[in-house]
Amino acid sequence: MTGRLPYAPAFDHLVYLRVFEGCNLHCEHCFIPSNPKRMTMDDLKAVPEKVAGFAPEGSTIMLQWHGGEPTMFGAQWLDDAIHTVEEAGPQFKWQHGIQTNLMTYGDDWVPVYKRHFGGEVGVSWDPKIRLMRRGDAASNDTYERKFWPNFERLLADGLDPYMVITFTGTFVRHFRDPYRFFQMLEEHGVKRVHLERVTRTGYARENWGRVGLDNAEYSAAMGRFMRAYWRYREMRHVVEAHDRLHVSPLDGLFQSVERLHAGQAGGYGCWSGSCDTKFHTIDANGYKAGCT
């Protein structure tokens, strides 16, 4: 998990709230094995007190509602949870982000996403490795048949998704032609996507032979996708910017190169993009510095 969220507004501190570590999918790369650990409303009421341990009053705090699957308890629960945190911490400016697999999506989520998330919804998707049942590769077809109609429904509801895809060995083999990947995204109406490096933790550890990439493989594959994306952008330059596909961290890498050519400092230092040191994790066990 990279420290800075793609496409997020400015914030002083980023806090991952792992509200529930269970899930309604089995993803072969998931870094958090499914388990029953969950945060109660009392735990959420204590979040501002924990935040006060590292953030001064008036700070802008980005809460990333995470899991597991953070939508498992329903839209009303999440609405109540957000109100609980904000009412307990009026000394902070709260912003909210979420990452969901869309398996629970329905009409009741629309007002919650519009009211608390500005209509922006982080959506996770990966080819082949998202299963409805552990060990049942065929159940990926069932997942796909549910995911894409829900994604289309989300767009029709006026919400603005950004997609998070893990850059796994499975992904690289599935999209041997990067152009096919970019075209698929645009055909489905995806405008923003973030490619996140797979880490050898959780379920990924036991499936590393399929999903893993070593450093050399990762660098070579990212370089190939970056070159293909450059050419794809050149072909699509006539498309209005707001309708164009944007891929993180590739767009940022191009901007970093342009800064270097202009003699300016800063920019990305690695393939994973921009990492922020001001991030934290809070779960049912309490507070941890950094991302866990």
PDB file of C-alpha atoms in Angstrom:
ATOM      1  CA  MET A   1       0.000   0.000   0.000  1.00  0.00           C
ATOM      2  CA  THR A   2       1.536   3.279  -1.027  1.00  0.00           C
ATOM      3  CA  GLY A   3       1.567   6.028   1.535  1.00  0.00           C
ATOM      4  CA  ARG A   4      -0.211   8.712  -0.501  1.00  0.00           C
ATOM      5  CA  LEU A   5      -3.579   7.954  -1.995  1.00  0.00           C
ATOM      6  CA  PRO A   6      -3.915   8.516  -5.724  1.00  0.00           C
ATOM      7  CA  TYR A   7      -6.139  11.454  -6.674  1.00  0.00           C
ATOM      8  CA  ALA A   8      -6.662  12.460  -3.022  1.00  0.00           C
ATOM      9  CA  PRO A   9      -7.041  16.125  -2.028  1.00  0.00           C
ATOM     10  CA  ALA A  10      -4.387  17.717   0.167  1.00  0.00           C
ATOM     11  CA  PHE A  11      -4.265  16.495   3.762  1.00  0.00           C
ATOM     12  CA  ASP A  12      -1.955  16.745   6.762  1.00  0.00           C
ATOM     13  CA  HIS A  13      -2.213  13.114   7.861  1.00  0.00           C
ATOM     14  CA  LEU A  14      -3.601   9.962   6.291  1.00  0.00           C
ATOM     15  CA  VAL A  15      -5.191   7.406   8.611  1.00  0.00           C
ATOM     16  CA  TYR A  16      -6.147   3.932   7.449  1.00  0.00           C
ATOM     17  CA  LEU A  17      -9.167   2.769   9.466  1.00  0.00           C
ATOM     18  CA  ARG A  18      -9.298  -1.010   9.241  1.00  0.00           C
ATOM     19  CA  VAL A  19     -12.886  -1.202  10.429  1.00  0.00           C
ATOM     20  CA  PHE A  20     -13.398  -4.877   9.552  1.00  0.00           C
ATOM     21  CA  GLU A  21     -10.844  -7.407   8.396  1.00  0.00           C
ATOM     22  CA  GLY A  22     -13.332  -9.936   7.059  1.00  0.00           C
ATOM     23  CA  CYS A  23     -14.306  -9.978   3.391  1.00  0.00           C
ATOM     24  CA  ASN A  24     -16.920 -11.329   0.984  1.00  0.00           C
ATOM     25  CA  LEU A  25     -14.217 -12.314  -1.543  1.00  0.00           C
ATOM     26  CA  HIS A  26     -11.064 -14.404  -1.454  1.00  0.00           C
ATOM     27  CA  CYS A  27      -8.335 -12.519  -3.313  1.00  0.00           C
ATOM     28  CA  GLU A  28      -5.153 -14.479  -3.882  1.00  0.00           C
ATOM     29  CA  HIS A  29      -2.930 -11.405  -3.445  1.00  0.00           C
ATOM     30  CA  CYS A  30      -4.616  -9.852  -0.405  1.00  0.00           C
ATOM     31  CA  PHE A  31      -2.186  -8.591   2.222  1.00  0.00           C
ATOM     32  CA  ILE A  32      -4.742  -8.961   5.048  1.00  0.00           C
ATOM     33  CA  PRO A  33      -5.999 -12.554   5.446  1.00  0.00           C
ATOM     34  CA  SER A  34      -9.729 -12.557   6.206  1.00  0.00           C
ATOM     35  CA  ASN A  35     -10.423 -12.596   9.960  1.00  0.00           C
ATOM     36  CA  PRO A  36     -13.241 -11.445  12.271  1.00  0.00           C
ATOM     37  CA  LYS A  37     -11.429  -8.447  13.815  1.00  0.00           C
ATOM     38  CA  ARG A  38     -13.665  -5.362  13.693  1.00  0.00           C
ATOM     39  CA  MET A  39     -13.966  -1.904  15.191  1.00  0.00           C
ATOM     40  CA  THR A  40     -16.967  -1.061  17.366  1.00  0.00           C
ATOM     41  CA  MET A  41     -18.632   2.340  17.606  1.00  0.00           C
ATOM     42  CA  ASP A  42     -16.757   2.867  20.887  1.00  0.00           C
ATOM     43  CA  ASP A  43     -13.498   2.192  19.029  1.00  0.00           C
ATOM     44  CA  LEU A  44     -14.490   4.746  16.396  1.00  0.00           C
ATOM     45  CA  LYS A  45     -15.437   7.308  19.042  1.00  0.00           C
ATOM     46  CA  ALA A  46     -11.858   7.009  20.352  1.00  0.00           C
ATOM     47  CA  VAL A  47     -10.271   7.684  16.934  1.00  0.00           C
ATOM     48  CA  PRO A  48      -9.933  11.490  17.385  1.00  0.00           C
ATOM     49  CA  GLU A  49      -8.152  10.957  20.711  1.00  0.00           C
ATOM     50  CA  LYS A  50      -5.617   8.697  18.976  1.00  0.00           C
ATOM     51  CA  VAL A  51      -5.242  11.205  16.137  1.00  0.00           C
ATOM     52  CA  ALA A  52      -4.526  13.949  18.688  1.00  0.00           C
ATOM     53  CA  GLY A  53      -1.406  12.008  19.647  1.00  0.00           C
ATOM     54  CA  PHE A  54       0.269  12.927  16.351  1.00  0.00           C
ATOM     55  CA  ALA A  55      -1.762  15.750  14.767  1.00  0.00           C
ATOM     56  CA  PRO A  56      -2.246  19.292  16.131  1.00  0.00           C
ATOM     57  CA  GLU A  57      -5.690  20.841  16.399  1.00  0.00           C
ATOM     58  CA  GLY A  58      -6.973  22.147  13.071  1.00  0.00           C
ATOM     59  CA  SER A  59      -5.176  19.483  11.025  1.00  0.00           C
ATOM     60  CA  THR A  60      -6.843  18.036   7.945  1.00  0.00           C
ATOM     61  CA  ILE A  61      -7.169  14.290   8.466  1.00  0.00           C
ATOM     62  CA  MET A  62      -7.876  11.952   5.571  1.00  0.00           C
ATOM     63  CA  LEU A  63      -9.628   8.845   6.907  1.00  0.00           C
ATOM     64  CA  GLN A  64      -9.329   5.935   4.499  1.00  0.00           C
ATOM     65  CA  TRP A  65     -12.082   3.453   5.371  1.00  0.00           C
ATOM     66  CA  HIS A  66     -10.454   0.131   4.714  1.00  0.00           C
ATOM     67  CA  GLY A  67     -10.506  -3.556   5.517  1.00  0.00           C
ATOM     68  CA  GLY A  68     -11.029  -6.357   4.628  1.00  0.00           C
ATOM     69  CA  GLU A  69     -14.136  -4.968   3.012  1.00  0.00           C
ATOM     70  CA  PRO A  70     -15.323  -1.776   4.758  1.00  0.00           C
ATOM     71  CA  THR A  71     -18.880  -1.926   3.374  1.00  0.00           C
ATOM     72  CA  MET A  72     -19.790  -5.278   4.931  1.00  0.00           C
ATOM     73  CA  PHE A  73     -22.011  -3.802   7.658  1.00  0.00           C
ATOM     74  CA  GLY A  74     -24.111  -1.739   5.267  1.00  0.00           C
ATOM     75  CA  ALA A  75     -24.510   1.879   4.231  1.00  0.00           C
ATOM     76  CA  GLN A  76     -26.316   2.984   7.396  1.00  0.00           C
ATOM     77  CA  TRP A  77     -23.538   1.572   9.580  1.00  0.00           C
ATOM     78  CA  LEU A  78     -20.859   3.468   7.659  1.00  0.00           C
ATOM     79  CA  ASP A  79     -22.921   6.661   7.750  1.00  0.00           C
ATOM     80  CA  ASP A  80     -23.262   6.304  11.538  1.00  0.00           C
ATOM     81  CA  ALA A  81     -19.562   5.462  11.878  1.00  0.00           C
ATOM     82  CA  ILE A  82     -18.502   8.624  10.056  1.00  0.00           C
ATOM     83  CA  HIS A  83     -20.841  10.766  12.168  1.00  0.00           C
ATOM     84  CA  THR A  84     -19.431   9.123  15.308  1.00  0.00           C
ATOM     85  CA  VAL A  85     -15.839  10.028  14.417  1.00  0.00           C
ATOM     86  CA  GLU A  86     -16.645  13.584  13.336  1.00  0.00           C
ATOM     87  CA  GLU A  87     -18.782  14.354  16.393  1.00  0.00           C
ATOM     88  CA  ALA A  88     -16.035  13.053  18.693  1.00  0.00           C
ATOM     89  CA  GLY A  89     -13.356  15.119  16.939  1.00  0.00           C
ATOM     90  CA  PRO A  90     -14.605  18.617  16.040  1.00  0.00           C
ATOM     91  CA  GLN A  91     -11.053  19.960  16.494  1.00  0.00           C
ATOM     92  CA  PHE A  92     -10.009  18.343  13.200  1.00  0.00           C
ATOM     93  CA  LYS A  93     -11.039  18.815   9.577  1.00  0.00           C
ATOM     94  CA  TRP A  94     -12.118  15.399   8.329  1.00  0.00           C
ATOM     95  CA  GLN A  95     -11.960  14.073   4.799  1.00  0.00           C
ATOM     96  CA  HIS A  96     -12.950  10.557   3.804  1.00  0.00           C
ATOM     97  CA  GLY A  97     -11.851   7.995   1.262  1.00  0.00           C
ATOM     98  CA  ILE A  98     -12.809   4.363   0.770  1.00  0.00           C
ATOM     99  CA  GLN A  99     -11.742   1.296  -1.150  1.00  0.00           C
ATOM    100  CA  THR A 100     -14.467  -1.245  -1.903  1.00  0.00           C
ATOM    101  CA  ASN A 101     -14.815  -4.330  -4.081  1.00  0.00           C
ATOM    102  CA  LEU A 102     -18.390  -3.237  -5.024  1.00  0.00           C
ATOM    103  CA  MET A 103     -19.939  -6.570  -4.054  1.00  0.00           C
ATOM    104  CA  THR A 104     -22.384  -4.827  -1.678  1.00  0.00           C
ATOM    105  CA  TYR A 105     -23.202  -1.876  -3.942  1.00  0.00           C
ATOM    106  CA  GLY A 106     -26.826  -0.770  -4.193  1.00  0.00           C
ATOM    107  CA  ASP A 107     -29.098   2.285  -4.037  1.00  0.00           C
ATOM    108  CA  ASP A 108     -28.509   2.844  -0.312  1.00  0.00           C
ATOM    109  CA  TRP A 109     -24.831   3.592  -0.927  1.00  0.00           C
ATOM    110  CA  VAL A 110     -25.376   6.509  -3.310  1.00  0.00           C
ATOM    111  CA  PRO A 111     -26.281   9.191  -0.710  1.00  0.00           C
ATOM    112  CA  VAL A 112     -23.506   8.023   1.630  1.00  0.00           C
ATOM    113  CA  TYR A 113     -20.859   8.276  -1.074  1.00  0.00           C
ATOM    114  CA  LYS A 114     -22.132  11.669  -2.201  1.00  0.00           C
ATOM    115  CA  ARG A 115     -22.514  13.101   1.309  1.00  0.00           C
ATOM    116  CA  HIS A 116     -19.233  11.966   2.870  1.00  0.00           C
ATOM    117  CA  PHE A 117     -16.913  11.155  -0.032  1.00  0.00           C
ATOM    118  CA  GLY A 118     -17.734  13.908  -2.510  1.00  0.00           C
ATOM    119  CA  GLY A 119     -19.051  11.245  -4.879  1.00  0.00           C
ATOM    120  CA  GLU A 120     -15.587   9.679  -5.236  1.00  0.00           C
ATOM    121  CA  VAL A 121     -15.347   5.931  -4.685  1.00  0.00           C
ATOM    122  CA  GLY A 122     -12.147   3.889  -4.651  1.00  0.00           C
ATOM    123  CA  VAL A 123     -12.901   0.595  -6.389  1.00  0.00           C
ATOM    124  CA  SER A 124     -10.572  -2.408  -6.375  1.00  0.00           C
ATOM    125  CA  TRP A 125     -10.430  -4.816  -9.318  1.00  0.00           C
ATOM    126  CA  ASP A 126      -7.920  -7.414 -10.531  1.00  0.00           C
ATOM    127  CA  PRO A 127      -7.995 -10.034 -13.301  1.00  0.00           C
ATOM    128  CA  LYS A 128      -8.285 -13.734 -12.420  1.00  0.00           C
ATOM    129  CA  ILE A 129      -7.284 -13.611  -8.732  1.00  0.00           C
ATOM    130  CA  ARG A 130     -10.525 -12.361  -7.148  1.00  0.00           C
ATOM    131  CA  LEU A 131     -12.584 -15.382  -6.187  1.00  0.00           C
ATOM    132  CA  MET A 132     -16.020 -15.793  -4.637  1.00  0.00           C
ATOM    133  CA  ARG A 133     -14.756 -18.963  -2.927  1.00  0.00           C
ATOM    134  CA  ARG A 134     -11.239 -19.853  -1.875  1.00  0.00           C
ATOM    135  CA  GLY A 135      -9.607 -22.407  -4.152  1.00  0.00           C
ATOM    136  CA  ASP A 136     -12.374 -22.171  -6.768  1.00  0.00           C
ATOM    137  CA  ALA A 137     -10.810 -20.483  -9.797  1.00  0.00           C
ATOM    138  CA  ALA A 138     -14.088 -20.771 -11.717  1.00  0.00           C
ATOM    139  CA  SER A 139     -15.768 -18.496  -9.149  1.00  0.00           C
ATOM    140  CA  ASN A 140     -13.832 -15.571 -10.657  1.00  0.00           C
ATOM    141  CA  ASP A 141     -16.373 -15.666 -13.504  1.00  0.00           C
ATOM    142  CA  THR A 142     -19.166 -15.165 -10.958  1.00  0.00           C
ATOM    143  CA  TYR A 143     -17.259 -12.236  -9.476  1.00  0.00           C
ATOM    144  CA  GLU A 144     -16.775 -10.613 -12.901  1.00  0.00           C
ATOM    145  CA  ARG A 145     -20.478 -10.986 -13.727  1.00  0.00           C
ATOM    146  CA  LYS A 146     -21.345  -9.125 -10.541  1.00  0.00           C
ATOM    147  CA  PHE A 147     -18.555  -6.528 -10.506  1.00  0.00           C
ATOM    148  CA  TRP A 148     -18.942  -4.913 -13.929  1.00  0.00           C
ATOM    149  CA  PRO A 149     -22.740  -4.400 -13.767  1.00  0.00           C
ATOM    150  CA  ASN A 150     -22.263  -2.811 -10.333  1.00  0.00           C
ATOM    151  CA  PHE A 151     -19.520  -0.592 -11.752  1.00  0.00           C
ATOM    152  CA  GLU A 152     -21.788   0.513 -14.603  1.00  0.00           C
ATOM    153  CA  ARG A 153     -24.557   1.184 -12.095  1.00  0.00           C
ATOM    154  CA  LEU A 154     -22.181   3.293  -9.981  1.00  0.00           C
ATOM    155  CA  LEU A 155     -21.361   5.432 -13.034  1.00  0.00           C
ATOM    156  CA  ALA A 156     -25.048   5.761 -13.905  1.00  0.00           C
ATOM    157  CA  ASP A 157     -25.697   6.932 -10.331  1.00  0.00           C
ATOM    158  CA  GLY A 158     -23.417   9.921 -10.936  1.00  0.00           C
ATOM    159  CA  LEU A 159     -20.512   8.698  -8.804  1.00  0.00           C
ATOM    160  CA  ASP A 160     -16.864   9.157  -9.753  1.00  0.00           C
ATOM    161  CA  PRO A 161     -14.767   6.003  -9.285  1.00  0.00           C
ATOM    162  CA  TYR A 162     -11.027   5.616  -9.281  1.00  0.00           C
ATOM    163  CA  MET A 163      -9.841   2.057  -9.744  1.00  0.00           C
ATOM    164  CA  VAL A 164      -7.060   0.410  -7.744  1.00  0.00           C
ATOM    165  CA  ILE A 165      -5.380  -2.561  -9.431  1.00  0.00           C
ATOM    166  CA  THR A 166      -2.529  -4.560  -7.941  1.00  0.00           C
ATOM    167  CA  PHE A 167       0.408  -4.994 -10.306  1.00  0.00           C
ATOM    168  CA  THR A 168       0.835  -8.760  -9.890  1.00  0.00           C
ATOM    169  CA  GLY A 169       2.480 -11.438 -11.983  1.00  0.00           C
ATOM    170  CA  THR A 170      -1.021 -12.567 -12.933  1.00  0.00           C
ATOM    171  CA  PHE A 171      -1.890  -9.059 -14.136  1.00  0.00           C
ATOM    172  CA  VAL A 172       1.298  -8.767 -16.221  1.00  0.00           C
ATOM    173  CA  ARG A 173       0.689 -12.127 -17.921  1.00  0.00           C
ATOM    174  CA  HIS A 174      -3.002 -11.407 -18.502  1.00  0.00           C
ATOM    175  CA  PHE A 175      -2.267  -8.064 -20.171  1.00  0.00           C
ATOM    176  CA  ARG A 176       0.783  -9.009 -22.213  1.00  0.00           C
ATOM    177  CA  ASP A 177      -0.382  -6.275 -24.576  1.00  0.00           C
ATOM    178  CA  PRO A 178      -0.695  -3.139 -22.403  1.00  0.00           C
ATOM    179  CA  TYR A 179      -2.796  -1.449 -25.103  1.00  0.00           C
ATOM    180  CA  ARG A 180      -5.526  -4.017 -24.442  1.00  0.00           C
ATOM    181  CA  PHE A 181      -5.503  -3.002 -20.778  1.00  0.00           C
ATOM    182  CA  PHE A 182      -5.862   0.714 -21.513  1.00  0.00           C
ATOM    183  CA  GLN A 183      -8.592   0.062 -24.082  1.00  0.00           C
ATOM    184  CA  MET A 184     -10.494  -2.191 -21.665  1.00  0.00           C
ATOM    185  CA  LEU A 185     -10.503   0.544 -19.025  1.00  0.00           C
ATOM    186  CA  GLU A 186     -11.838   3.167 -21.423  1.00  0.00           C
ATOM    187  CA  GLU A 187     -14.481   0.776 -22.768  1.00  0.00           C
ATOM    188  CA  HIS A 188     -15.772   0.336 -19.206  1.00  0.00           C
ATOM    189  CA  GLY A 189     -15.775   4.083 -18.527  1.00  0.00           C
ATOM    190  CA  VAL A 190     -12.769   4.064 -16.188  1.00  0.00           C
ATOM    191  CA  LYS A 191     -11.082   7.484 -16.161  1.00  0.00           C
ATOM    192  CA  ARG A 192      -8.646   7.090 -13.250  1.00  0.00           C
ATOM    193  CA  VAL A 193      -6.650   4.052 -12.200  1.00  0.00           C
ATOM    194  CA  HIS A 194      -3.804   3.406  -9.788  1.00  0.00           C
ATOM    195  CA  LEU A 195      -1.377   0.501 -10.207  1.00  0.00           C
ATOM    196  CA  GLU A 196      -0.174  -0.724  -6.827  1.00  0.00           C
ATOM    197  CA  ARG A 197       2.801  -3.022  -6.374  1.00  0.00           C
ATOM    198  CA  VAL A 198       2.072  -6.494  -4.992  1.00  0.00           C
ATOM    199  CA  THR A 199       3.691  -7.190  -1.619  1.00  0.00           C
ATOM    200  CA  ARG A 200       4.688 -10.592  -0.269  1.00  0.00           C
ATOM    201  CA  THR A 201       2.351 -10.576   2.714  1.00  0.00           C
ATOM    202  CA  GLY A 202      -0.940 -12.246   3.636  1.00  0.00           C
ATOM    203  CA  TYR A 203      -2.411 -14.523   0.977  1.00  0.00           C
ATOM    204  CA  ALA A 204       0.164 -13.294  -1.551  1.00  0.00           C
ATOM    205  CA  ARG A 205       2.854 -15.146   0.392  1.00  0.00           C
ATOM    206  CA  GLU A 206       1.250 -18.553  -0.207  1.00  0.00           C
ATOM    207  CA  ASN A 207       0.408 -17.696  -3.843  1.00  0.00           C
ATOM    208  CA  TRP A 208       3.681 -15.952  -4.685  1.00  0.00           C
ATOM    209  CA  GLY A 209       4.521 -18.345  -7.499  1.00  0.00           C
ATOM    210  CA  ARG A 210       1.452 -17.058  -9.373  1.00  0.00           C
ATOM    211  CA  VAL A 211       1.008 -13.484  -8.216  1.00  0.00           C
ATOM    212  CA  GLY A 212       4.536 -12.443  -7.298  1.00  0.00           C
ATOM    213  CA  LEU A 213       7.119 -10.340  -9.129  1.00  0.00           C
ATOM    214  CA  ASP A 214      10.726  -9.912  -8.057  1.00  0.00           C
ATOM    215  CA  ASN A 215      12.357  -6.489  -8.312  1.00  0.00           C
ATOM    216  CA  ALA A 216      13.762  -7.041 -11.808  1.00  0.00           C
ATOM    217  CA  GLU A 217      10.464  -8.445 -13.139  1.00  0.00           C
ATOM    218  CA  TYR A 218       8.510  -5.579 -11.604  1.00  0.00           C
ATOM    219  CA  SER A 219      10.816  -2.909 -13.033  1.00  0.00           C
ATOM    220  CA  ALA A 220      10.842  -4.481 -16.502  1.00  0.00           C
ATOM    221  CA  ALA A 221       7.050  -4.834 -16.583  1.00  0.00           C
ATOM    222  CA  MET A 222       6.426  -1.296 -15.303  1.00  0.00           C
ATOM    223  CA  GLY A 223       8.843   0.027 -17.913  1.00  0.00           C
ATOM    224  CA  ARG A 224       6.945  -1.813 -20.633  1.00  0.00           C
ATOM    225  CA  PHE A 225       3.594  -0.443 -19.441  1.00  0.00           C
ATOM    226  CA  MET A 226       5.046   3.057 -19.150  1.00  0.00           C
ATOM    227  CA  ARG A 227       6.340   3.041 -22.736  1.00  0.00           C
ATOM    228  CA  ALA A 228       3.012   1.688 -23.997  1.00  0.00           C
ATOM    229  CA  TYR A 229       1.095   4.285 -21.978  1.00  0.00           C
ATOM    230  CA  TRP A 230       3.234   7.066 -23.442  1.00  0.00           C
ATOM    231  CA  ARG A 231       2.297   5.961 -26.957  1.00  0.00           C
ATOM    232  CA  TYR A 232      -1.334   5.478 -25.945  1.00  0.00           C
ATOM    233  CA  ARG A 233      -1.463   9.023 -24.554  1.00  0.00           C
ATOM    234  CA  GLU A 234       0.007  10.367 -27.798  1.00  0.00           C
ATOM    235  CA  MET A 235      -2.792   8.676 -29.749  1.00  0.00           C
ATOM    236  CA  ARG A 236      -5.415  10.063 -27.349  1.00  0.00           C
ATOM    237  CA  HIS A 237      -4.116  13.645 -27.066  1.00  0.00           C
ATOM    238  CA  VAL A 238      -7.089  15.001 -29.013  1.00  0.00           C
ATOM    239  CA  VAL A 239      -9.491  13.726 -26.328  1.00  0.00           C
ATOM    240  CA  GLU A 240     -10.570  16.318 -23.769  1.00  0.00           C
ATOM    241  CA  ALA A 241      -8.480  16.027 -20.593  1.00  0.00           C
ATOM    242  CA  HIS A 242     -11.475  15.241 -18.359  1.00  0.00           C
ATOM    243  CA  ASP A 243     -12.457  12.350 -20.646  1.00  0.00           C
ATOM    244  CA  ARG A 244      -8.941  10.955 -20.960  1.00  0.00           C
ATOM    245  CA  LEU A 245      -7.617   7.924 -19.097  1.00  0.00           C
ATOM    246  CA  HIS A 246      -5.231   8.811 -16.263  1.00  0.00           C
ATOM    247  CA  VAL A 247      -2.937   6.144 -14.804  1.00  0.00           C
ATOM    248  CA  SER A 248      -1.111   6.568 -11.496  1.00  0.00           C
ATOM    249  CA  PRO A 249       1.838   6.381 -10.924  1.00  0.00           C
ATOM    250  CA  LEU A 250       2.666   6.610 -14.655  1.00  0.00           C
ATOM    251  CA  ASP A 251       1.353  10.160 -15.115  1.00  0.00           C
ATOM    252  CA  GLY A 252       3.392  11.277 -12.118  1.00  0.00           C
ATOM    253  CA  LEU A 253       6.498   9.587 -13.483  1.00  0.00           C
ATOM    254  CA  PHE A 254       6.153  11.509 -16.750  1.00  0.00           C
ATOM    255  CA  GLN A 255       5.766  14.742 -14.794  1.00  0.00           C
ATOM    256  CA  SER A 256       8.862  13.866 -12.758  1.00  0.00           C
ATOM    257  CA  VAL A 257      10.926  13.437 -15.927  1.00  0.00           C
ATOM    258  CA  GLU A 258       9.638  16.764 -17.235  1.00  0.00           C
ATOM    259  CA  ARG A 259      10.687  18.428 -13.967  1.00  0.00           C
ATOM    260  CA  LEU A 260      14.184  16.979 -14.283  1.00  0.00           C
ATOM    261  CA  HIS A 261      14.462  18.231 -17.865  1.00  0.00           C
ATOM    262  CA  ALA A 262      13.438  21.676 -16.623  1.00  0.00           C
ATOM    263  CA  GLY A 263      16.128  21.582 -13.926  1.00  0.00           C
ATOM    264  CA  GLN A 264      13.596  21.371 -11.097  1.00  0.00           C
ATOM    265  CA  ALA A 265      13.956  19.241  -7.979  1.00  0.00           C
ATOM    266  CA  GLY A 266      11.355  16.849  -6.613  1.00  0.00           C
ATOM    267  CA  GLY A 267       9.239  14.243  -8.310  1.00  0.00           C
ATOM    268  CA  TYR A 268       8.925  10.512  -7.859  1.00  0.00           C
ATOM    269  CA  GLY A 269      11.907   8.485  -6.738  1.00  0.00           C
ATOM    270  CA  CYS A 270      10.665   5.021  -7.653  1.00  0.00           C
ATOM    271  CA  TRP A 271       8.140   3.061  -9.728  1.00  0.00           C
ATOM    272  CA  SER A 272       5.585   3.056  -6.899  1.00  0.00           C
ATOM    273  CA  GLY A 273       5.021   6.803  -7.077  1.00  0.00           C
ATOM    274  CA  SER A 274       4.870   9.343  -4.268  1.00  0.00           C
ATOM    275  CA  CYS A 275       4.986   7.971  -0.740  1.00  0.00           C
ATOM    276  CA  ASP A 276       3.991  10.077   2.251  1.00  0.00           C
ATOM    277  CA  THR A 277       5.532   9.573   5.683  1.00  0.00           C
ATOM    278  CA  LYS A 278       2.542  11.100   7.498  1.00  0.00           C
ATOM    279  CA  PHE A 279       0.326   8.048   7.464  1.00  0.00           C
ATOM    280  CA  HIS A 280      -1.035   5.871  10.221  1.00  0.00           C
ATOM    281  CA  THR A 281      -3.190   2.810  10.870  1.00  0.00           C
ATOM    282  CA  ILE A 282      -5.948   2.415  13.450  1.00  0.00           C
ATOM    283  CA  ASP A 283      -7.739  -0.900  13.927  1.00  0.00           C
ATOM    284  CA  ALA A 284      -9.514  -2.801  16.696  1.00  0.00           C
ATOM    285  CA  ASN A 285      -6.170  -3.300  18.462  1.00  0.00           C
ATOM    286  CA  GLY A 286      -5.329   0.402  18.528  1.00  0.00           C
ATOM    287  CA  TYR A 287      -2.844   2.712  16.804  1.00  0.00           C
ATOM    288  CA  LYS A 288       0.231   1.889  14.718  1.00  0.00           C
ATOM    289  CA  ALA A 289       2.532   4.348  12.967  1.00  0.00           C
ATOM    290  CA  GLY A 290       2.801   3.797   9.218  1.00  0.00           C
ATOM    291  CA  CYS A 291       0.909   1.335   7.045  1.00  0.00           C
ATOM    292  CA  THR A 292       0.473  -2.250   8.234  1.00  0.00           C
TER     293      THR A 292
END
